Coordinates of C-alpha atoms in Angstrom, one line a residue:
V1 CA 28.7 8.2 -1.7
T2 CA 25.3 7.9 -0.1
D3 CA 23.4 10.1 2.3
S4 CA 22.7 7.6 5.0
E5 CA 23.7 4.2 6.4
A6 CA 20.5 2.7 5.2
E7 CA 21.1 3.8 1.6
A8 CA 24.7 2.4 1.8
L9 CA 23.3 -1.0 2.9
I10 CA 20.8 -1.0 0.0
L11 CA 23.6 0.0 -2.5
E12 CA 25.9 -2.7 -1.1
N13 CA 23.1 -5.3 -1.5
T14 CA 22.5 -4.2 -5.1
L15 CA 26.2 -4.3 -6.0
I16 CA 26.7 -7.7 -4.5
K17 CA 23.7 -9.1 -6.3
R18 CA 24.9 -7.6 -9.6
Y19 CA 28.6 -8.5 -9.5
K20 CA 28.5 -11.6 -7.3
P21 CA 32.0 -11.2 -5.8
R22 CA 33.8 -14.5 -5.3
Y23 CA 35.0 -14.1 -1.7
N24 CA 32.1 -12.0 -0.3
A25 CA 29.6 -14.5 1.1
R26 CA 27.6 -11.8 2.8
L27 CA 24.3 -11.0 1.0
K28 CA 24.9 -13.6 -1.7
D29 CA 21.8 -15.5 -0.8
D30 CA 18.6 -15.0 -2.8
K31 CA 17.1 -12.9 -0.1
T32 CA 16.6 -9.2 -1.1
Y33 CA 15.1 -6.2 0.5
P34 CA 11.3 -6.1 0.8
Y35 CA 9.0 -3.9 -1.4
L36 CA 5.4 -2.9 -1.3
K37 CA 3.6 -4.1 -4.5
I38 CA 0.4 -2.9 -6.0
D39 CA -0.6 -4.9 -9.1
L40 CA -2.8 -2.5 -11.0
S41 CA -3.7 -5.1 -13.6
E42 CA -5.9 -6.9 -11.1
E43 CA -9.6 -6.0 -11.1
F44 CA -9.5 -5.2 -7.4
P45 CA -5.7 -4.7 -6.6
R46 CA -4.2 -5.6 -3.3
V47 CA -1.2 -4.0 -1.5
Y48 CA 1.2 -6.6 -0.3
I49 CA 4.9 -7.3 0.5
T50 CA 7.2 -8.9 -2.0
R51 CA 10.9 -9.4 -2.3
R52 CA 11.0 -9.9 -6.0
V53 CA 10.8 -6.9 -8.4
I54 CA 9.9 -7.9 -11.9
K55 CA 8.7 -5.9 -14.9
D56 CA 5.1 -6.9 -14.8
G57 CA 3.4 -3.5 -14.9
A58 CA 2.8 -3.5 -11.2
R59 CA 3.9 -0.6 -9.0
Y60 CA 6.7 -1.3 -6.5
F61 CA 7.6 1.0 -3.6
G62 CA 10.8 0.5 -1.7
P63 CA 13.2 -1.0 -1.0
F64 CA 12.7 -1.0 2.7
A65 CA 15.7 -1.7 5.0
T66 CA 13.9 -4.4 7.1
A67 CA 10.8 -6.4 7.0
G68 CA 9.7 -4.6 10.2
T69 CA 9.8 -1.2 8.5
V70 CA 7.8 -2.4 5.5
R71 CA 5.2 -4.0 7.9
K72 CA 4.9 -0.7 9.8
T73 CA 4.4 1.2 6.6
M74 CA 1.8 -1.2 5.4
D75 CA 0.0 -1.0 8.7
L76 CA -0.1 2.8 8.5
V77 CA -1.3 2.8 4.8
K78 CA -4.0 0.2 5.8
R79 CA -5.2 2.5 8.6
L80 CA -5.3 5.5 6.2
F81 CA -6.8 3.9 3.1
P82 CA -9.6 1.2 3.2
Y83 CA -8.2 -1.2 0.5
R84 CA -8.9 -4.9 0.7
S85 CA -6.4 -7.2 2.4
C86 CA -8.1 -10.5 1.7
T87 CA -7.0 -12.9 -1.0
K88 CA -10.4 -14.2 -2.1
N89 CA -11.9 -13.8 -5.5
I90 CA -14.1 -10.7 -5.6
T91 CA -17.5 -11.2 -7.2
G92 CA -19.5 -8.5 -5.4
K93 CA -22.1 -11.1 -4.3
D94 CA -20.9 -12.1 -0.9
P95 CA -23.8 -12.1 1.6
R96 CA -22.0 -9.9 4.2
P97 CA -18.7 -8.1 4.5
C98 CA -15.8 -9.1 6.7
L99 CA -14.8 -7.5 10.0
E100 CA -12.4 -5.1 8.2
F101 CA -15.5 -3.4 6.7
Y102 CA -17.0 -2.8 10.2
I103 CA -13.9 -1.2 11.6
N104 CA -13.5 1.1 8.5
R105 CA -10.4 -0.7 7.1
C106 CA -12.1 -2.0 3.9
V107 CA -14.7 -0.6 1.5
A108 CA -16.0 -4.2 1.0
P109 CA -15.9 -4.7 -2.8
C110 CA -16.7 -8.4 -2.1
T111 CA -20.3 -7.5 -1.2
G112 CA -20.7 -4.9 -3.8
Y113 CA -20.7 -2.0 -1.3
A114 CA -17.9 -0.4 -3.4
S115 CA -17.9 -0.4 -7.2
K116 CA -14.8 -1.1 -9.2
E117 CA -14.4 2.7 -9.8
E118 CA -14.7 3.5 -6.1
Y119 CA -12.2 0.9 -5.2
A120 CA -9.8 2.2 -8.0
K121 CA -10.0 5.6 -6.3
V122 CA -8.8 4.1 -3.0
I123 CA -5.9 2.4 -4.7
G124 CA -5.1 5.6 -6.6
Q125 CA -4.9 7.4 -3.3
V126 CA -2.5 4.7 -1.9
V127 CA -0.3 5.1 -5.0
L128 CA -0.3 8.9 -4.7
F129 CA 0.5 8.6 -0.9
M130 CA 3.4 6.2 -1.5
E131 CA 4.8 8.5 -4.2
G132 CA 4.7 11.3 -1.7
D133 CA 1.9 13.4 -3.3
T134 CA -0.1 13.9 -0.1
A135 CA -1.7 17.2 -1.3
A136 CA -3.6 15.4 -4.1
V137 CA -4.8 12.8 -1.6
T138 CA -6.0 15.3 1.0
D139 CA -7.7 17.4 -1.7
D140 CA -9.6 14.3 -2.9
L141 CA -10.5 13.3 0.7
K142 CA -11.7 16.9 1.5
A143 CA -14.0 16.8 -1.6
N144 CA -15.4 13.5 -0.5
M145 CA -15.9 14.8 3.0
E146 CA -17.8 17.9 1.7
R147 CA -20.0 15.6 -0.5
A148 CA -20.7 13.3 2.5
S149 CA -21.5 16.3 4.7
A150 CA -23.8 17.9 2.1
G151 CA -25.6 14.5 1.8
L152 CA -26.1 14.4 5.6
E153 CA -23.7 11.4 5.9
F154 CA -22.0 12.8 9.0
E155 CA -20.4 9.6 10.2
R156 CA -18.7 9.1 6.9
A157 CA -17.7 12.7 6.8
A158 CA -16.1 12.4 10.3
A159 CA -14.2 9.3 9.2
L160 CA -12.9 11.1 6.2
R161 CA -11.9 14.1 8.4
D162 CA -10.0 11.8 10.6
R163 CA -8.3 10.2 7.6
I164 CA -7.3 13.7 6.3
K165 CA -5.8 14.6 9.7
A166 CA -3.8 11.3 9.7
V167 CA -2.4 11.9 6.2
E168 CA -1.4 15.5 7.1
K169 CA 0.3 14.2 10.3
V170 CA 2.3 11.7 8.3

């Protein structure tokens, strides 16, 4: 017994993949539900969509019922937390950041604007948010906002304030 239709579909998919019933052709293809993956073993981890869950030490969030829902979730998380979405090798020596940095959607580790530790904090916030621990995320963002305000970085403090409001709204 499941609580919703979506859970029933996910359970059905899991059981069909596990037992491979002979006469049930539905869902027997190799397509599975999408997940969000964060590979924490990378130096500068990315958040991306995958359909394969393997025991590789990465964090997986899902399953999502459709690719559309996982894309909406990813878009929301990207707006809230400025992690990198590029696939290039990060050296910290690029001459200038990409457009994502200028619209506050990336902390630009490629140019060295964010250290490995600062970027790890952003990814940590993404993991906490996906786990549902929004209190820890907002507390950390509030502390950063206070520091930015005390350091007279009012634009950064305003951006953090907006991010706090967005997390609380979600």
